[in-house]
Backbone as a printed PyTorch tensor [residue, N CA C, xyz], in Angstrom:
tensor([[[  0.8500,  -1.1680,   0.0000],
         [  0.0000,   0.0000,   0.0000],
         [  0.8970,   1.2330,   0.0000]],

        [[  0.6710,   2.1470,  -0.9170],
         [  1.4870,   3.3730,  -0.9400],
         [  1.3790,   4.1320,   0.3860]],

        [[  2.4440,   4.7820,   0.7690],
         [  2.5320,   5.5850,   1.9890],
         [  2.4430,   4.7530,   3.2600]],

        [[  2.6570,   3.4480,   3.1400],
         [  2.6750,   2.5930,   4.3210],
         [  3.9750,   2.8090,   5.0660]],

        [[  3.8870,   2.8190,   6.3630],
         [  5.0870,   2.8400,   7.1940],
         [  4.8330,   1.9460,   8.3850]],

        [[  5.8950,   1.3850,   8.9000],
         [  5.8030,   0.4500,  10.0110],
         [  6.4650,   1.0870,  11.2190]],

        [[  5.8130,   0.9720,  12.3730],
         [  6.3860,   1.4420,  13.6170],
         [  6.7310,   0.2160,  14.4510]],

        [[  8.0180,  -0.0470,  14.5970],
         [  8.4980,  -1.2050,  15.3530],
         [  8.7420,  -0.7990,  16.7960]],

        [[  8.2650,  -1.6560,  17.7200],
         [  8.4490,  -1.3770,  19.1380],
         [  8.9850,  -2.6230,  19.8300]],

        [[  9.3500,  -2.4830,  21.0670],
         [  9.8260,  -3.6230,  21.8430],
         [ 11.2900,  -3.9190,  21.5960]],

        [[ 11.7380,  -5.0080,  22.1540],
         [ 13.1570,  -5.3800,  22.1060],
         [ 13.7250,  -5.5390,  20.7180]],

        [[ 12.9660,  -6.1450,  19.8200],
         [ 13.4630,  -6.3790,  18.4620],
         [ 13.6550,  -5.0790,  17.6900]],

        [[ 13.0630,  -4.0020,  18.1470],
         [ 13.2030,  -2.7340,  17.4350],
         [ 14.6170,  -2.1640,  17.5360]],

        [[ 15.4540,  -2.7930,  18.3440],
         [ 16.8550,  -2.3660,  18.4510],
         [ 17.7760,  -3.1940,  17.5600]],

        [[ 17.2120,  -4.1590,  16.8450],
         [ 18.0030,  -5.0390,  15.9850],
         [ 17.8170,  -4.6190,  14.5260]],

        [[ 18.8350,  -3.9540,  13.9680],
         [ 18.7450,  -3.4240,  12.5960],
         [ 18.5080,  -4.5110,  11.5580]],

        [[ 19.0380,  -5.7110,  11.7760],
         [ 18.8510,  -6.7820,  10.7940],
         [ 17.3980,  -7.2310,  10.7560]],

        [[ 16.7640,  -7.3450,  11.9070],
         [ 15.3470,  -7.7020,  11.9450],
         [ 14.5120,  -6.6040,  11.2990]],

        [[ 14.8410,  -5.3570,  11.5990],
         [ 14.1100,  -4.2360,  11.0140],
         [ 14.2570,  -4.2110,   9.4960]],

        [[ 15.4450,  -4.5510,   9.0070],
         [ 15.6670,  -4.5630,   7.5580],
         [ 14.8250,  -5.6420,   6.8910]],

        [[ 14.7400,  -6.8130,   7.4900],
         [ 13.9030,  -7.8870,   6.9360],
         [ 12.4490,  -7.4270,   6.8990]],

        [[ 11.9850,  -6.8310,   7.9780],
         [ 10.6200,  -6.3240,   8.0520],
         [ 10.3550,  -5.2970,   6.9530]],

        [[ 11.2790,  -4.3980,   6.7620],
         [ 11.1600,  -3.3730,   5.7310],
         [ 11.1290,  -3.9800,   4.3340]],

        [[ 12.0010,  -4.9460,   4.0840],
         [ 12.0690,  -5.5780,   2.7700],
         [ 10.8190,  -6.4030,   2.4760]],

        [[ 10.3230,  -7.1380,   3.4690],
         [  9.1500,  -7.9860,   3.2670],
         [  7.9180,  -7.1390,   2.9480]],

        [[  7.7380,  -6.0570,   3.6750],
         [  6.5580,  -5.2190,   3.4760],
         [  6.8110,  -4.0580,   2.5170]],

        [[  8.0450,  -3.9440,   2.0170],
         [  8.4240,  -2.8670,   1.0970],
         [  7.9790,  -1.5120,   1.6420]],

        [[  8.3240,  -1.2710,   2.8980],
         [  7.9290,  -0.0340,   3.5620],
         [  9.0290,   0.3990,   4.5230]],

        [[  9.1410,   1.7070,   4.7550],
         [ 10.1170,   2.1650,   5.7410],
         [  9.6940,   1.7520,   7.1440]],

        [[ 10.6750,   1.5240,   8.0000],
         [ 10.4070,   1.1380,   9.3800],
         [ 10.9250,   2.2420,  10.2920]],

        [[ 10.0760,   2.6370,  11.2290],
         [ 10.3920,   3.6740,  12.1990],
         [ 10.4260,   3.0670,  13.5940]],

        [[ 11.1790,   3.6770,  14.4860],
         [ 11.2160,   3.2580,  15.8810],
         [ 11.0420,   4.4930,  16.7590]],

        [[ 10.7220,   4.2480,  18.0190],
         [ 10.6170,   5.3250,  19.0000],
         [ 11.6750,   5.0650,  20.0560]],

        [[ 12.4840,   6.0570,  20.3190],
         [ 13.5480,   5.9150,  21.3100],
         [ 12.9890,   6.2160,  22.6950]],

        [[ 12.0960,   5.3240,  23.1470],
         [ 11.4370,   5.4730,  24.4410],
         [ 11.4110,   4.1150,  25.1300]],

        [[ 11.7250,   4.0990,  26.3980],
         [ 11.6390,   2.8450,  27.1490],
         [ 10.1970,   2.3610,  27.1620]],

        [[ 10.0120,   1.0580,  27.0410],
         [  8.6820,   0.4460,  27.0570],
         [  7.7800,   0.9890,  25.9480]],

        [[  8.3430,   1.2210,  24.7770],
         [  7.5600,   1.7990,  23.6830],
         [  6.4180,   0.8980,  23.2340]],

        [[  6.5150,  -0.4000,  23.4570],
         [  5.4260,  -1.2960,  23.0830],
         [  4.1740,  -0.9960,  23.8970]],

        [[  4.3290,  -0.5210,  25.0980],
         [  3.1840,  -0.1830,  25.9590],
         [  2.6260,   1.2050,  25.6490]],

        [[  3.4110,   2.0290,  25.0130],
         [  3.0220,   3.4110,  24.7910],
         [  1.7470,   3.5320,  23.9580]],

        [[  1.6510,   2.7730,  22.8850],
         [  0.4770,   2.8410,  22.0240],
         [ -0.7960,   2.4610,  22.7430]],

        [[ -0.7330,   1.4170,  23.5580],
         [ -1.9340,   1.0160,  24.2870],
         [ -2.3030,   2.0510,  25.3490]],

        [[ -1.3410,   2.7090,  25.9070],
         [ -1.6350,   3.7630,  26.8850],
         [ -2.3520,   4.9320,  26.2190]],

        [[ -1.8950,   5.3160,  25.0310],
         [ -2.5760,   6.4020,  24.3090],
         [ -3.9990,   6.0030,  23.9260]],

        [[ -4.1940,   4.7490,  23.5120],
         [ -5.5460,   4.2870,  23.1750],
         [ -6.4340,   4.2970,  24.4170]],

        [[ -5.8880,   3.9470,  25.5730],
         [ -6.6640,   3.9680,  26.8090],
         [ -7.0990,   5.3910,  27.1520]],

        [[ -6.1750,   6.3270,  27.0220],
         [ -6.5180,   7.7340,  27.2800],
         [ -7.6100,   8.1800,  26.3080]],

        [[ -7.4650,   7.8140,  25.0450],
         [ -8.4540,   8.1720,  24.0390],
         [ -9.8210,   7.6150,  24.4140]],

        [[ -9.8600,   6.3870,  24.9160],
         [-11.1220,   5.7930,  25.3540],
         [-11.7430,   6.5490,  26.5150]],

        [[-10.9050,   7.0150,  27.4290],
         [-11.4130,   7.7570,  28.5840],
         [-12.0360,   9.0930,  28.2020]],

        [[-11.5130,   9.7150,  27.1550],
         [-12.0210,  11.0360,  26.7580],
         [-12.9070,  10.9650,  25.5110]],

        [[-13.3470,   9.7570,  25.1440],
         [-14.1290,   9.5680,  23.9190],
         [-15.3810,  10.4280,  23.8880]],

        [[-15.9990,  10.6390,  25.0190],
         [-17.2340,  11.4260,  25.0700],
         [-16.9980,  12.9040,  24.7700]],

        [[-15.7480,  13.3440,  24.8140],
         [-15.4430,  14.7570,  24.5530],
         [-15.0990,  15.0210,  23.0900]],

        [[-15.1810,  13.9820,  22.2580],
         [-14.8780,  14.0870,  20.8250],
         [-13.4470,  14.5190,  20.5280]],

        [[-12.5290,  14.2130,  21.4240],
         [-11.1070,  14.4650,  21.1810],
         [-10.6050,  13.3440,  20.2800]],

        [[ -9.9140,  13.7070,  19.2030],
         [ -9.4200,  12.7040,  18.2600],
         [ -8.1620,  12.0210,  18.8010]],

        [[ -7.9050,  10.8260,  18.2940],
         [ -6.6790,  10.1250,  18.6680],
         [ -5.4600,  10.9370,  18.2240]],

        [[ -5.5650,  11.6090,  17.0830],
         [ -4.4590,  12.4510,  16.6060],
         [ -4.1190,  13.5330,  17.6280]],

        [[ -5.1430,  14.1080,  18.2540],
         [ -4.8940,  15.1260,  19.2820],
         [ -4.2390,  14.5230,  20.5190]],

        [[ -4.6140,  13.2940,  20.8510],
         [ -4.0480,  12.6240,  22.0260],
         [ -2.5580,  12.3540,  21.8250]],

        [[ -2.1900,  11.8950,  20.6340],
         [ -0.7980,  11.4730,  20.4100],
         [  0.1120,  12.5650,  19.8580]],

        [[ -0.4050,  13.7730,  19.6700],
         [  0.4500,  14.8100,  19.0770],
         [  1.6420,  15.1850,  19.9530]],

        [[  1.5770,  14.8480,  21.2280],
         [  2.7140,  15.1150,  22.1070],
         [  3.6090,  13.8970,  22.2860]],

        [[  3.2820,  12.8220,  21.5880],
         [  4.0880,  11.5980,  21.6670],
         [  5.4570,  11.8310,  21.0370]],

        [[  6.4440,  11.0440,  21.4280],
         [  7.7640,  11.1590,  20.7930],
         [  7.6510,  10.9020,  19.2940]],

        [[  8.3640,  11.6540,  18.5190],
         [  8.3410,  11.4950,  17.0600],
         [  9.1230,  10.2430,  16.6680]],

        [[  8.4810,   9.3410,  15.9040],
         [  9.2140,   8.1570,  15.4330],
         [ 10.3730,   8.5660,  14.5270]],

        [[ 11.4600,   7.8140,  14.6020],
         [ 12.6410,   8.0880,  13.7830],
         [ 12.8060,   6.9730,  12.7610]],

        [[ 13.1490,   7.3590,  11.5460],
         [ 13.3790,   6.3890,  10.4840],
         [ 14.5590,   5.5060,  10.8590]],

        [[ 14.3260,   4.1920,  10.8620],
         [ 15.3830,   3.2370,  11.2080],
         [ 15.9820,   2.6100,   9.9550]],

        [[ 15.1180,   2.1210,   9.0500],
         [ 15.5860,   1.4870,   7.8140],
         [ 14.5580,   1.7150,   6.7050]],

        [[ 15.0410,   1.6030,   5.4760],
         [ 14.1700,   1.6660,   4.2970],
         [ 14.3600,   0.3710,   3.5060]],

        [[ 13.4010,   0.0300,   2.6470],
         [ 13.5270,  -1.2020,   1.8820],
         [ 14.7900,  -1.2170,   1.0210]],

        [[ 15.3890,  -2.3720,   0.9200],
         [ 16.5440,  -2.5600,   0.0520],
         [ 16.0930,  -2.4410,  -1.3920]],

        [[ 16.8320,  -1.7330,  -2.2030],
         [ 16.4780,  -1.5940,  -3.6120],
         [ 16.3250,  -2.9580,  -4.2520]],

        [[ 15.1940,  -3.1840,  -4.9300],
         [ 14.9480,  -4.4380,  -5.6050],
         [ 14.3270,  -5.5100,  -4.7410]],

        [[ 14.1250,  -5.2530,  -3.4550],
         [ 13.5600,  -6.2730,  -2.5570],
         [ 12.1520,  -6.6850,  -2.9660]],

        [[ 11.3810,  -5.7610,  -3.5140],
         [ 10.0100,  -6.0930,  -3.9180],
         [  9.9780,  -7.0970,  -5.0730]],

        [[ 11.0440,  -7.1630,  -5.8550],
         [ 11.1100,  -8.1060,  -6.9730],
         [ 11.2420,  -9.5460,  -6.4890]],

        [[ 11.8580,  -9.7450,  -5.3410],
         [ 12.0670, -11.0820,  -4.7990],
         [ 10.7420, -11.7230,  -4.4070]],

        [[  9.8110, -10.9360,  -3.8950],
         [  8.5580, -11.4860,  -3.4040],
         [  7.4590, -11.5870,  -4.4580]],

        [[  7.7150, -11.1470,  -5.6760],
         [  6.7150, -11.2620,  -6.7350],
         [  6.6380, -12.7030,  -7.2130]],

        [[  5.3840, -13.1800,  -7.5090],
         [  5.2460, -14.5810,  -7.9970],
         [  5.8440, -14.8030,  -9.3640]]])
């Protein structure tokens, strides 16, 4: 899908080789967040969003103060050709 990006969290998000495989398989850039316990961060924002749902606050407004994801890896040139039938 055009404009797809992947946000990798947790322990494996520190392993560039795993991130590169992920990027190549999905032909999308992979981003990480340099925050401890980043895997829990998304669920915490969703919980806050649920608590304020009656106020019509968007999820985008909730996460606008979140740490900005940083580009970790991009697909290897030609990787999409390997996965074509």
